[in-house]
Each structure stands twice: as structure tokens, then as C-alpha cells.
mmCIF file of C-alpha atoms in Angstrom:
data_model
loop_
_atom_site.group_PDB
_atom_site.id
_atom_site.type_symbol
_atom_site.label_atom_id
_atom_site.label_comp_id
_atom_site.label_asym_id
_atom_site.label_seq_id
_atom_site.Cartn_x
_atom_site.Cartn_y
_atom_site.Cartn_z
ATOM 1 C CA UNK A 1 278.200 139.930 238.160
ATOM 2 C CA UNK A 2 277.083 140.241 241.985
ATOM 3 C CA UNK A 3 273.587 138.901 241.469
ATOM 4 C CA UNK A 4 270.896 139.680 244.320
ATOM 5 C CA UNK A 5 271.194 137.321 246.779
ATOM 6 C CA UNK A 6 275.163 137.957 247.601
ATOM 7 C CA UNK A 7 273.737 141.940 247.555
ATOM 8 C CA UNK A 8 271.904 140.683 250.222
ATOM 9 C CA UNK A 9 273.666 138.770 252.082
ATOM 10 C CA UNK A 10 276.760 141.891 252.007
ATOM 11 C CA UNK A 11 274.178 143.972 253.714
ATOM 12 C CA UNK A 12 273.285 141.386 256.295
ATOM 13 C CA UNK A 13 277.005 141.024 256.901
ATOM 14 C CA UNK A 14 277.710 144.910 257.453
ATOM 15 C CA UNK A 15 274.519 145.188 260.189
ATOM 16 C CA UNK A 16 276.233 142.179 261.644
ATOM 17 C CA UNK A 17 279.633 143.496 262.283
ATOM 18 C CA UNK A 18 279.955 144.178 265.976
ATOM 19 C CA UNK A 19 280.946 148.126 266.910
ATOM 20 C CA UNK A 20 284.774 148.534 266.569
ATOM 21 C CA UNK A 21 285.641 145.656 264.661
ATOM 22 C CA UNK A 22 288.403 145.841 262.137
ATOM 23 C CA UNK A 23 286.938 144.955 258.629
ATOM 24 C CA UNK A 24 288.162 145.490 255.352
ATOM 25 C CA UNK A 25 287.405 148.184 253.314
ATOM 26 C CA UNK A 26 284.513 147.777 251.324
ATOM 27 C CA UNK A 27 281.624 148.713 249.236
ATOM 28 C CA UNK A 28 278.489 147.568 251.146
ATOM 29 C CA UNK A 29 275.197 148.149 249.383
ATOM 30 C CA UNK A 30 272.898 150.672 250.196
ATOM 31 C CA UNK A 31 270.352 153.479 249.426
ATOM 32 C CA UNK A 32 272.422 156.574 247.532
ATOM 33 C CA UNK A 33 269.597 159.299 246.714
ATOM 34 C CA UNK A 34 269.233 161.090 243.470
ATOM 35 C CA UNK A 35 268.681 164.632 243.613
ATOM 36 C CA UNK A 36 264.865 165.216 241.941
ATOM 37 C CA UNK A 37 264.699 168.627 242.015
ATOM 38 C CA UNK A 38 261.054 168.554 243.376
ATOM 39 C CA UNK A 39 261.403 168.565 247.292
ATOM 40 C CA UNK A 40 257.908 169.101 247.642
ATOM 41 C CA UNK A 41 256.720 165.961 245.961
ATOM 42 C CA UNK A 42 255.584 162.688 247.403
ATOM 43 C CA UNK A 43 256.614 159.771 245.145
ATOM 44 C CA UNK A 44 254.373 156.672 245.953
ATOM 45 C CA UNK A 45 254.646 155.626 242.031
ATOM 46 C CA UNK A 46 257.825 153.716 240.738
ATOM 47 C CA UNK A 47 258.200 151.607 237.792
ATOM 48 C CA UNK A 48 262.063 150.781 237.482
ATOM 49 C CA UNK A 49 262.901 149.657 234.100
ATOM 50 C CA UNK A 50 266.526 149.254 234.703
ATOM 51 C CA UNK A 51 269.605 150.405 236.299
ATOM 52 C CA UNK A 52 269.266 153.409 233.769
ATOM 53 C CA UNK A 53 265.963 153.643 233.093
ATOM 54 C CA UNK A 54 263.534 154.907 236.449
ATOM 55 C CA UNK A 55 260.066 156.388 236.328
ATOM 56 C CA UNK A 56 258.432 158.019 239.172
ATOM 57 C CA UNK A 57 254.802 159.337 239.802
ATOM 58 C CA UNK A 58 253.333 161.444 242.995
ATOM 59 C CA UNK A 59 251.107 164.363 244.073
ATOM 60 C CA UNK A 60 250.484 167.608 241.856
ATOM 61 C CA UNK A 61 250.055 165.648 238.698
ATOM 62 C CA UNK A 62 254.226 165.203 238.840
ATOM 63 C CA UNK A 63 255.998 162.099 236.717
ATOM 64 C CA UNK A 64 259.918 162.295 236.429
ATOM 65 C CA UNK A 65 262.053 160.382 234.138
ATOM 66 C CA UNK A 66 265.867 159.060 234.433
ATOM 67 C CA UNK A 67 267.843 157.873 231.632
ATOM 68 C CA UNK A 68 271.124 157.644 232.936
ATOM 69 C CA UNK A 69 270.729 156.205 236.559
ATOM 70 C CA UNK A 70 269.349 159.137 238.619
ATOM 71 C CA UNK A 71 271.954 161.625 237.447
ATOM 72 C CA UNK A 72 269.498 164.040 236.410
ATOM 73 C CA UNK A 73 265.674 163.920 235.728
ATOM 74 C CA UNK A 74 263.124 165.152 233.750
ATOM 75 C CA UNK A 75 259.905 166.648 234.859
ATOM 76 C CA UNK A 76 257.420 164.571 231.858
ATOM 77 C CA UNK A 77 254.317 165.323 233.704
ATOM 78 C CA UNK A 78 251.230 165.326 231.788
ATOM 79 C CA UNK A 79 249.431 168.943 231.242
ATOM 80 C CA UNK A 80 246.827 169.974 233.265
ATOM 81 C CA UNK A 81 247.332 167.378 235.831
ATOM 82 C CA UNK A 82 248.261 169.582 238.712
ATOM 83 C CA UNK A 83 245.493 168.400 240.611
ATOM 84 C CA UNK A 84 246.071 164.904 240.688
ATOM 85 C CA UNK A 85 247.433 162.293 242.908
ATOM 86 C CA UNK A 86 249.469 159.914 240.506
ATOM 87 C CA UNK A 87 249.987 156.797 243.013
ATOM 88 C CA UNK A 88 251.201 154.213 240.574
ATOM 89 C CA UNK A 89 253.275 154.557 237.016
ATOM 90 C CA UNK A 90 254.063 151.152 235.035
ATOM 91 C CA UNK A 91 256.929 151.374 232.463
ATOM 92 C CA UNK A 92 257.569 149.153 229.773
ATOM 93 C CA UNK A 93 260.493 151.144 228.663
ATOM 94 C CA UNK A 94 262.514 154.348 228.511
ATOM 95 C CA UNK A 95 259.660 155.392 226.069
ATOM 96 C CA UNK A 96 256.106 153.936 226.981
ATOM 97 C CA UNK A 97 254.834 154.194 230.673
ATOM 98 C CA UNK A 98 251.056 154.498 231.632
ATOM 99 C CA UNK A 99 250.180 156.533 234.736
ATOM 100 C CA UNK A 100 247.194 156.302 237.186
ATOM 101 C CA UNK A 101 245.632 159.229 239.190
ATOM 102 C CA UNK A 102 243.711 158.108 242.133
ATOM 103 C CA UNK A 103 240.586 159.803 243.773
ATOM 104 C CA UNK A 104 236.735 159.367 243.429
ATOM 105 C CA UNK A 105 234.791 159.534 240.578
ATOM 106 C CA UNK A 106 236.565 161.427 237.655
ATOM 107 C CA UNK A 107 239.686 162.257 239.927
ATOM 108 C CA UNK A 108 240.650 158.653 239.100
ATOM 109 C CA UNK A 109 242.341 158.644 235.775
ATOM 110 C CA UNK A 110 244.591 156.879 232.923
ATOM 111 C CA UNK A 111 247.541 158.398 231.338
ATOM 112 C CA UNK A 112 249.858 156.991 228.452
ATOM 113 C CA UNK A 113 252.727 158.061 226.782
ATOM 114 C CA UNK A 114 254.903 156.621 223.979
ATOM 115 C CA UNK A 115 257.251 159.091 223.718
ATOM 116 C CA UNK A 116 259.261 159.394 226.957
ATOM 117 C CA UNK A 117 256.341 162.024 228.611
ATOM 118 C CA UNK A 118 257.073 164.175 225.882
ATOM 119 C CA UNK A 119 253.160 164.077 224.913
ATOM 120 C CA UNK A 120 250.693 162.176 227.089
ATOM 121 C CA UNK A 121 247.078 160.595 225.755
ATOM 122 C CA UNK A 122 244.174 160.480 228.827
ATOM 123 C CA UNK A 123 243.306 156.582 228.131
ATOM 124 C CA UNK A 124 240.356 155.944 230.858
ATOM 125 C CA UNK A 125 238.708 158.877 233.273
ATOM 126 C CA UNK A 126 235.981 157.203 235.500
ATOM 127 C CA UNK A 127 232.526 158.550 235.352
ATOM 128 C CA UNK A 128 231.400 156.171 238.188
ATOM 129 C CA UNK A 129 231.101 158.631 241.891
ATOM 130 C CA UNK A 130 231.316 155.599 243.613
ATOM 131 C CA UNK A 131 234.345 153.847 242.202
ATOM 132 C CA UNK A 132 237.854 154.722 243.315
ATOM 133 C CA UNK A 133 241.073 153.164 241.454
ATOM 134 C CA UNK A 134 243.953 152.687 243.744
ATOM 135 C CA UNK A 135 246.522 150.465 241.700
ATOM 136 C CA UNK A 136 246.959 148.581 238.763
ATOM 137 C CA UNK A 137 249.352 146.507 236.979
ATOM 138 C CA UNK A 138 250.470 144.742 233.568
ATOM 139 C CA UNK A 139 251.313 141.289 232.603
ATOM 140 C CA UNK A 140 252.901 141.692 229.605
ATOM 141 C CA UNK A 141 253.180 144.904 226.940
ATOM 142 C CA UNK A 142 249.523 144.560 226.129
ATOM 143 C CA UNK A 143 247.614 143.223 229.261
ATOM 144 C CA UNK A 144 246.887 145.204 232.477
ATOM 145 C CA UNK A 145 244.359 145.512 235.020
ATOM 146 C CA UNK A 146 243.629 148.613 237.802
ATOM 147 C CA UNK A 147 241.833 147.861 241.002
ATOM 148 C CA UNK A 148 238.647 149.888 242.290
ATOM 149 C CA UNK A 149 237.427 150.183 245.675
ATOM 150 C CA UNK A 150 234.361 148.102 246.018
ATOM 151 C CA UNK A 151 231.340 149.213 243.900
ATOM 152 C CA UNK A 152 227.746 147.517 245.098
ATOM 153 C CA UNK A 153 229.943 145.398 247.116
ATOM 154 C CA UNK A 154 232.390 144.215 244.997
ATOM 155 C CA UNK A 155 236.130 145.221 244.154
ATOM 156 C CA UNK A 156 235.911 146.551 240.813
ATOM 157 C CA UNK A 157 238.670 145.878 237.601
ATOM 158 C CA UNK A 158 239.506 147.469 234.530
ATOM 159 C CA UNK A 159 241.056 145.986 231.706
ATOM 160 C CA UNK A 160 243.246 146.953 228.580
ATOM 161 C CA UNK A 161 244.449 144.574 225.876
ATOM 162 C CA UNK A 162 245.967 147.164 224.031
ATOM 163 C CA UNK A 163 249.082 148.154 226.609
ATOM 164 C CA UNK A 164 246.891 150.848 228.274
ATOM 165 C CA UNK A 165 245.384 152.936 225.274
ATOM 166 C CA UNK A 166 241.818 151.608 225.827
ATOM 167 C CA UNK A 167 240.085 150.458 229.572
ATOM 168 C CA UNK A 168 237.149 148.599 230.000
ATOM 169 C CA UNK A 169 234.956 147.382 233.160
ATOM 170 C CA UNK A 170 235.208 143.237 233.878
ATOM 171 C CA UNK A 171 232.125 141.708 234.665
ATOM 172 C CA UNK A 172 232.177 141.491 238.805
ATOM 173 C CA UNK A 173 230.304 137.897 238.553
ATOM 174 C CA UNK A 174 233.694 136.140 240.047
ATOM 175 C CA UNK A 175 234.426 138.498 242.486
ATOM 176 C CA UNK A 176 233.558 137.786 245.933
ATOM 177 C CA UNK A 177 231.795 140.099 248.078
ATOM 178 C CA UNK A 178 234.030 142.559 249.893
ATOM 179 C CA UNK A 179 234.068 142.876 254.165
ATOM 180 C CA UNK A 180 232.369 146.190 255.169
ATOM 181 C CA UNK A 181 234.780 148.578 255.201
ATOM 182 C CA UNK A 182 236.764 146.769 252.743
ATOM 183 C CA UNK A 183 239.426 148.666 250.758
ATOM 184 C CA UNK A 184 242.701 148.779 249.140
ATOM 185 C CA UNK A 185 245.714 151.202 249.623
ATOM 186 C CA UNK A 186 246.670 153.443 247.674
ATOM 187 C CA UNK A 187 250.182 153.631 249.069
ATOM 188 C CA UNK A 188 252.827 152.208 246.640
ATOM 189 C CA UNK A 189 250.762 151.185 243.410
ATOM 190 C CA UNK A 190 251.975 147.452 244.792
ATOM 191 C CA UNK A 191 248.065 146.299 245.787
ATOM 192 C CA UNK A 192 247.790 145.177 242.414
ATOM 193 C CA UNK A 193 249.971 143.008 241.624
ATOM 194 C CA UNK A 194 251.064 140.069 238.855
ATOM 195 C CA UNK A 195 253.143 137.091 237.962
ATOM 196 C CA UNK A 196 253.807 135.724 234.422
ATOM 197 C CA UNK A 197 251.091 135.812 231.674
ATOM 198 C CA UNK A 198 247.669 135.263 234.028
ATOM 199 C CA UNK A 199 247.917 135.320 237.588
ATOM 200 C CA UNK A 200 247.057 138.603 239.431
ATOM 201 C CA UNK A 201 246.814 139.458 243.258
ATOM 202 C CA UNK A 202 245.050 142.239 244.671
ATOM 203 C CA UNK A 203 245.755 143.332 248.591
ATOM 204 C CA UNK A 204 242.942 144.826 251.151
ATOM 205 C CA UNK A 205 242.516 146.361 254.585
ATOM 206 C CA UNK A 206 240.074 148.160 256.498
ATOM 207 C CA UNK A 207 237.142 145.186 257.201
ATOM 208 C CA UNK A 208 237.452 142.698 259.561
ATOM 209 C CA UNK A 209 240.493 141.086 258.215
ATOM 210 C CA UNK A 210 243.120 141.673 255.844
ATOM 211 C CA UNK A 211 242.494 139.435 252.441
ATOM 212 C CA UNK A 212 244.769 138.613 249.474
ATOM 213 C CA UNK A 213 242.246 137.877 246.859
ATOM 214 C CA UNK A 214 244.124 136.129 243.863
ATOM 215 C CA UNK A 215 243.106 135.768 239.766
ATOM 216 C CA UNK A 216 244.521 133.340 237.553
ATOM 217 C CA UNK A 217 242.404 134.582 234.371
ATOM 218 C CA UNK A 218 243.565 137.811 234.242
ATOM 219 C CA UNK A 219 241.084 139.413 236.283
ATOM 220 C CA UNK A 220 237.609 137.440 235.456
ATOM 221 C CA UNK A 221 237.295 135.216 238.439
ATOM 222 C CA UNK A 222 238.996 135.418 242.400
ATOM 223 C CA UNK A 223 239.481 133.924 245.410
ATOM 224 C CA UNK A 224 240.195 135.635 248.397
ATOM 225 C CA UNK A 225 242.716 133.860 251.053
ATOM 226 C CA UNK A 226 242.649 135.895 254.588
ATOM 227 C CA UNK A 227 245.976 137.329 255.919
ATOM 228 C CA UNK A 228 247.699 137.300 259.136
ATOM 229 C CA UNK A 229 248.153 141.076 259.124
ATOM 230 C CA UNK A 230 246.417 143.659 261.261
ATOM 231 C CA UNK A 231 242.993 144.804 260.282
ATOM 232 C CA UNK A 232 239.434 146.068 261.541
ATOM 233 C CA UNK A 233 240.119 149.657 260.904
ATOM 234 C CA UNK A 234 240.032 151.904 258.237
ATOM 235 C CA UNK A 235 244.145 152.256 258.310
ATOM 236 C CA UNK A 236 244.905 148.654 258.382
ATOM 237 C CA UNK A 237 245.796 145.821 256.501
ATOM 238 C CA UNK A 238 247.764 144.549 253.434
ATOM 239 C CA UNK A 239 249.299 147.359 251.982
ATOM 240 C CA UNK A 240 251.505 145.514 249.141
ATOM 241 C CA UNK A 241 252.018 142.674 247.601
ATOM 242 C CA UNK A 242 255.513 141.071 245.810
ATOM 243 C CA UNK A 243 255.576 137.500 243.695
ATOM 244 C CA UNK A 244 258.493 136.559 242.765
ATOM 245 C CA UNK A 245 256.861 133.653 240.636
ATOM 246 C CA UNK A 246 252.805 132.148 240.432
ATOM 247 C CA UNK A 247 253.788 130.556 243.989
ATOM 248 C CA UNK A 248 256.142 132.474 246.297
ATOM 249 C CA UNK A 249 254.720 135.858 247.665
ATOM 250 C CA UNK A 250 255.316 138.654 249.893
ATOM 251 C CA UNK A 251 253.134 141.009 251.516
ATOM 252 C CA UNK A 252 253.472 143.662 254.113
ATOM 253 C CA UNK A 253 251.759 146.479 255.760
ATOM 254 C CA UNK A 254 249.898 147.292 259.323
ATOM 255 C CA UNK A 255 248.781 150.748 260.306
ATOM 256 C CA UNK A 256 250.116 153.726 258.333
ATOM 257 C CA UNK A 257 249.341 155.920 261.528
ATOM 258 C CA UNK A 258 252.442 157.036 262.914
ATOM 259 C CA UNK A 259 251.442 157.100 266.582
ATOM 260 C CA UNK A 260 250.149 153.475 265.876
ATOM 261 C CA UNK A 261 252.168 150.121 266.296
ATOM 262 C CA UNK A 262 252.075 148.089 263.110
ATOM 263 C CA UNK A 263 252.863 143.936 265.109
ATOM 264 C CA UNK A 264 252.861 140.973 262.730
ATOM 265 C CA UNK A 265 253.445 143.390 259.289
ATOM 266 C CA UNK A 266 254.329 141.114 257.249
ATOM 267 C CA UNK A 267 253.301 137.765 255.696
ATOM 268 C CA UNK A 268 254.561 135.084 252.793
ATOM 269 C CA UNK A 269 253.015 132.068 251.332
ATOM 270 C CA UNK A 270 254.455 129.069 249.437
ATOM 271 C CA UNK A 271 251.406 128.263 247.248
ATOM 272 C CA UNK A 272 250.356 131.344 245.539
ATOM 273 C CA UNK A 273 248.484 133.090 248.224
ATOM 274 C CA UNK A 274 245.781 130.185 249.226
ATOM 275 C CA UNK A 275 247.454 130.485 252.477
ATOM 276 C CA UNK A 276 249.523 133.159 254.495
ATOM 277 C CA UNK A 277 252.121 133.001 257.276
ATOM 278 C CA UNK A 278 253.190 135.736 260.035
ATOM 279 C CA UNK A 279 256.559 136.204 259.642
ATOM 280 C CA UNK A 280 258.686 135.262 262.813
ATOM 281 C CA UNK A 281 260.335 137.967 262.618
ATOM 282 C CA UNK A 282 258.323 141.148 261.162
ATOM 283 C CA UNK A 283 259.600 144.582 260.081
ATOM 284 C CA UNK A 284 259.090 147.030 263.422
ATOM 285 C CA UNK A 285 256.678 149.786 261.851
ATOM 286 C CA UNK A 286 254.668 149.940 259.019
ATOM 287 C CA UNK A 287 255.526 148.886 255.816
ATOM 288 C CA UNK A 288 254.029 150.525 252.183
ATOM 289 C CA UNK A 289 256.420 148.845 249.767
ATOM 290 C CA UNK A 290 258.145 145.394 249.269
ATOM 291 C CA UNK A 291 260.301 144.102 245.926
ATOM 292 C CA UNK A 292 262.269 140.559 245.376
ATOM 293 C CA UNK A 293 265.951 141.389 245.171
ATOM 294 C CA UNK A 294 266.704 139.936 241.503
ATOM 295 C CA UNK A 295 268.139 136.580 240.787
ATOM 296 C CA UNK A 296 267.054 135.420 244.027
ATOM 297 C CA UNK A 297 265.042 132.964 245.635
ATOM 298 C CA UNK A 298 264.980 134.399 249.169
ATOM 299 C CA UNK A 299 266.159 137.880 249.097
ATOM 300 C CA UNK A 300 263.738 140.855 249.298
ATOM 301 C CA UNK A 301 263.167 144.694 250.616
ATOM 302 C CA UNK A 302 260.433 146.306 252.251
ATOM 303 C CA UNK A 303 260.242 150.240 252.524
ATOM 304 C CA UNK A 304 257.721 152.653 254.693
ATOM 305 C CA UNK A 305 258.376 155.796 256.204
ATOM 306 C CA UNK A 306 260.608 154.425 258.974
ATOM 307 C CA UNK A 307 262.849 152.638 257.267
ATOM 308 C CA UNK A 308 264.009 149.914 254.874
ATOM 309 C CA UNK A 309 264.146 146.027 256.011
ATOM 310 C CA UNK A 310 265.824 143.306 254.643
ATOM 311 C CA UNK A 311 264.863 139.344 254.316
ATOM 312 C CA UNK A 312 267.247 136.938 253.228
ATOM 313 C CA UNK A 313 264.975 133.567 254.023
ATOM 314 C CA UNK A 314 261.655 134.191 251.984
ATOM 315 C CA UNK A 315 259.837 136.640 254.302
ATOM 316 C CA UNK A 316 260.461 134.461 257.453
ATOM 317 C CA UNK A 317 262.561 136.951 259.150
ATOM 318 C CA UNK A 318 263.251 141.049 258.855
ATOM 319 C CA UNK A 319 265.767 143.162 260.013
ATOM 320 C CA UNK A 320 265.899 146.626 259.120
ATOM 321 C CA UNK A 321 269.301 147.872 257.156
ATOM 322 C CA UNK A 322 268.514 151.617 256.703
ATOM 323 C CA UNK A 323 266.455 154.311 258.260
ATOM 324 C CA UNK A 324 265.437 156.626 255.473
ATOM 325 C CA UNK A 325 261.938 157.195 254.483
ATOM 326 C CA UNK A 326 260.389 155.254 251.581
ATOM 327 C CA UNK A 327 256.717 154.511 250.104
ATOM 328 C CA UNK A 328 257.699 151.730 247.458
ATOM 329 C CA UNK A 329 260.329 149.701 246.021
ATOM 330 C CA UNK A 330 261.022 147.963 242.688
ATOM 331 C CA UNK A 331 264.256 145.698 241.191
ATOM 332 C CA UNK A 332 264.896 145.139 237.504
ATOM 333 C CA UNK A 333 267.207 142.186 236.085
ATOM 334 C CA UNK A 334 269.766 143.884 235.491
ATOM 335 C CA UNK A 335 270.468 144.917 239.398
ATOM 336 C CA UNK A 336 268.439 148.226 239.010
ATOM 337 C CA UNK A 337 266.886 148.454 242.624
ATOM 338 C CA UNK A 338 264.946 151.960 243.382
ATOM 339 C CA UNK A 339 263.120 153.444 246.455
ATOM 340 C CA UNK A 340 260.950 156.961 246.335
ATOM 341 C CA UNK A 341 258.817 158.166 248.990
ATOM 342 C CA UNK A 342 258.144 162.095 250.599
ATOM 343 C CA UNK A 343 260.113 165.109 249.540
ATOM 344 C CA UNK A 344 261.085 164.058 246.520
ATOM 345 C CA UNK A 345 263.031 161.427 247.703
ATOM 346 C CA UNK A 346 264.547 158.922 245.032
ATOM 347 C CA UNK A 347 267.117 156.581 245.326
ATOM 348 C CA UNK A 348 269.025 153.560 244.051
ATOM 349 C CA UNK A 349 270.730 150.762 245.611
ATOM 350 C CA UNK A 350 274.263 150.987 244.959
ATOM 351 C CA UNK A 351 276.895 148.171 245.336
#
């Protein structure tokens, strides 16, 4: 089996071949799109479950399904949801998934479903006009968090120990304050983000600098680690996170404006996000998404609308492999890497 790091290391090869050169014929990988049927969508929700198994989640209430790679999909969106802006979907199989609509006050919602998004059960709808979920994420089939915007000064978190079918509020005693103008993204559902069975980082923009605040209790107590990526405005900052264990992490972003450069827009750190490092080399534009490559130590993708980028040394250096416009990314085990973003794009990295 090709694991992740040779897929890597094949795509590095074919942007290194100079123009004209004779190579041999070969199968290098890349982004092949799956026809969604739903051009009008924006897909900034993805929870890959395996080279099979794919769930996206965007605007107009709209969550598709795959079962057999990206062939075909099915439109499982929950009732009644047509005016809702699902920016993150987490999958635990081809059967369970939980969905989050962002907004403010009761705009910001929790959907699950057991049965493929055949029927769908509202879990959490937030009664609070001030809070504003923008991501969440789960540890393990039962334990999850979602990430507020800050309430009285401090990021709010929700918790479920039942995989998603009841939410409640965690005390905000061990959060620290928040910057003014202090905020996540709700870009990729990837600024909440986990590694094994307790440790949870959450990524920010918009105050005076961009912060990685990081949990290893599941949520109850944080401490927030400043990152060498763009902020001091409202569009700019950490945008997503990626750990590929409690220690090693990723995280990208800069200014989603178009007519904006987005320098410096990515970072990684060695010790679990205590401390962050500018990558030498950083991705050219803004970047919304970022995933390990599986099986891999130093292998990972970033996505934003500009293009895709490629690291094969840990997040020291990027160089972008494809042009095509993607909001997030996510790898399974089993070689299962997928990419959605506007107009119903969808794709899957194929070898």
C-alpha cells in the first residue's frame, strides 16, 4: 500500500519535473472532483470517514452523503433547514454524523442523525443572542465540544458525553479572557480541533494577535499560546488548526479578503501549541483548511480558494501543487483524502 508520505513525495516529484522532460508514464496524485449535483452550494463542512465513506455540509441547510467514493451522492439534509449555514459536519460513520449550523443566537444549531440523514434529531439550538458557534469537534464516539464566539469576554464551549444527542454549557472559569475583537472562523469547521482522548485546540483572529488557545481536560481549563500569523483585523488570523498527535500541529490562515495579501500564513509547533513558528516557506494566499496526509510524520495539505499546497517537512516549507478552489480538507487511514469548497465542489485525492 502507497502510504501518505510517498503520496507526497510523488506530487513533489511531478511539480519538480522541469518543462519538456521525458518521464515515465505515471499516475501522479491529485484532486479528481465528484460531481455533487448542487452547483450552487458552498461546502465548508467535511468529515471524511474513508475512501468510501464522505460527508459534506454548506449553505441552505444542504448535507450530502457518499458511500461509494464520490460516485454519486445523496442530498440527507435535515428538513426545514433551508435557512441555515451548516459550516462543520463530524462523522463517525456511514450512519451517525452530527451537523452544526452557525449564526447568532438561535441560527446556531445541533443536528444528529443515526441513520445515514435519513431522519435527523435537533440536539442543541442556542437561546443565548450573544453567543455564536463556529466549530466543534469529537474525541471519541461519545465526547465533543463546539466553540462560541466570546460571551462576557470569554470563548464559550459546549459539551456532549453522549456522541452529540445532548449539549451543555462548560463553566468559563478556565478560560482566559479573549482580545477585543477576538473571534474564531467559521471557515472549514477546523478551529476546533482535537488529538486523542483529552487534548483540544481552538484557533482565533480578529484582536491584536492571532492565539491558539489549547485544553487538555476536554474543554474545562486553557491556555492560550500567541501565533505568528497575521492579525488586528476583523478578517485575520488562525483560520485552522491540524494535530497529527498531542504534540505536532499545523495551523494556517491570513486574510480571507481576496484583494488582501495573506504573508507568513502558516505556522507549526513541536510541543503541542505552547509555542508557534512562521513557516519559512508559507502558502502564497490565504489558507481555510489544512489535514496530515495519513501514515505520515511530515506530510500535510492546506486548501483556500486559491489553491492547494503541499508540505513534506512538518509545516516548515509550502509549495502549492494545484490551483482549484477549496475551503477544507480531511484524510482518513485508509488513504481517503477529500477537499470541498464553492459550487459544490467535492473532490478526492486520487493516486
Amino acid at each position: 500500500m502507497i502510504t501518505g508520505l510517498l503520496c507526497a513525495a510523488a506530487l513533489t516529484a511531478a511539480t519538480a519535473v522541469p518543462a519538456g522532460a521525458h518521464t515515465p508514464e505515471r499516475r501522479v496524485p491529485h484532486w479528481e472532483l465528484r460531481d455533487s449535483g448542487t452547483p450552487d452550494v458552498r461546502f465548508r463542512g467535511l468529515a471524511a470517514v474513508s475512501r468510501k465513506v464522505a460527508w459534506v455540509s454548506g449553505t441552505g441547510g444542504t448535507v450530502l452523503r457518499t458511500v461509494d467514493g464520490g460516485a454519486s451522492w445523496r442530498n440527507v439534509s435535515p428538513p426545514g433547514t433551508a435557512e441555515l449555514q451548516f459550516r462543520d459536519i463530524e462523522a463517525f460513520d456511514a450512519r451517525r454524523a452530527v451537523v452544526l449550523a452557525i449564526g447568532e443566537g438561535e441560527a446556531s444549531r445541533v443536528y444528529r442523525t443515526e441513520d445515514g440523514g435519513a431522519t435527523w434529531t435537533e440536539a442543541f439550538r442556542n437561546t443565548d443572542a450573544r453567543a455564536f458557534y463556529d466549530c466543534m469537534t469529537f474525541f471519541d464516539g461519545r465526547h465533543g465540544l463546539a466553540m462560541s464566539d466570546p460571551v462576557d469576554g470569554r470563548f464559550r464551549i459546549l459539551s456532549t458525553r453522549d456522541g452529540g444527542r445532548s449539549w451543555k454549557v462548560l463553566p468559563d472559569t478556565g478560560m482566559p479572557p479573549a482580545l477585543a475583537g477576538e473571534a474564531g472562523f467559521a471557515a472549514s469547521g477546523q478551529c476546533l480541533v482535537s488529538a486523542g482522548p483529552r487534548d483540544v485546540w481552538m484557533a482565533t483572529g480578529g484582536g491584536a494577535h492571532a492565539r491558539v488557545l489549547h485544553s487538555a481536560d476536554r474543554g474545562l481549563t486553557w491556555r492560550a499560546a500567541e501565533a505568528p500569523i497575521p492579525a488586528g483585523d476583523p478578517a485575520r488570523g488562525v483560520f485552522a488548526l491540524a494535530f497529527r498527535d498531542r504534540a505536532h500541529g499545523l495551523a494556517v490562515g491570513g486574510d480571507y479578503r481576496p484583494d488582501q495579501t495573506s504573508p507568513r500564513a502558516a505556522a507549526h509547533t513541536p510541543d503541542g501549541g505552547r509555542t508557534w513558528r512562521s513557516a519559512a516557506t508559507a502558502p502564497p494566499a490565504y489558507r481555510s483548511g489544512v489535514t496530515w496526509l495519513p501514515h505520515s510524520r511530515t506530510a500535510a495539505l492546506a486548501v483556500g480558494p486559491t489553491g492547494t499546497d503541499l508540505t513534506t517537512d512538518g509545516g516548515r516549507t509550502w509549495r502549492t501543487v494545484d490551483s482549484g478552489s477549496y475551503d477544507t480538507v480531511d484524510c482518513t487511514p485508509d488513504l481517503g483524502c477529500w477537499a470541498a469548497g464553492e459550487q459544490g465542489r467535492i473532490a478526492r485525492l486520487e493516486h
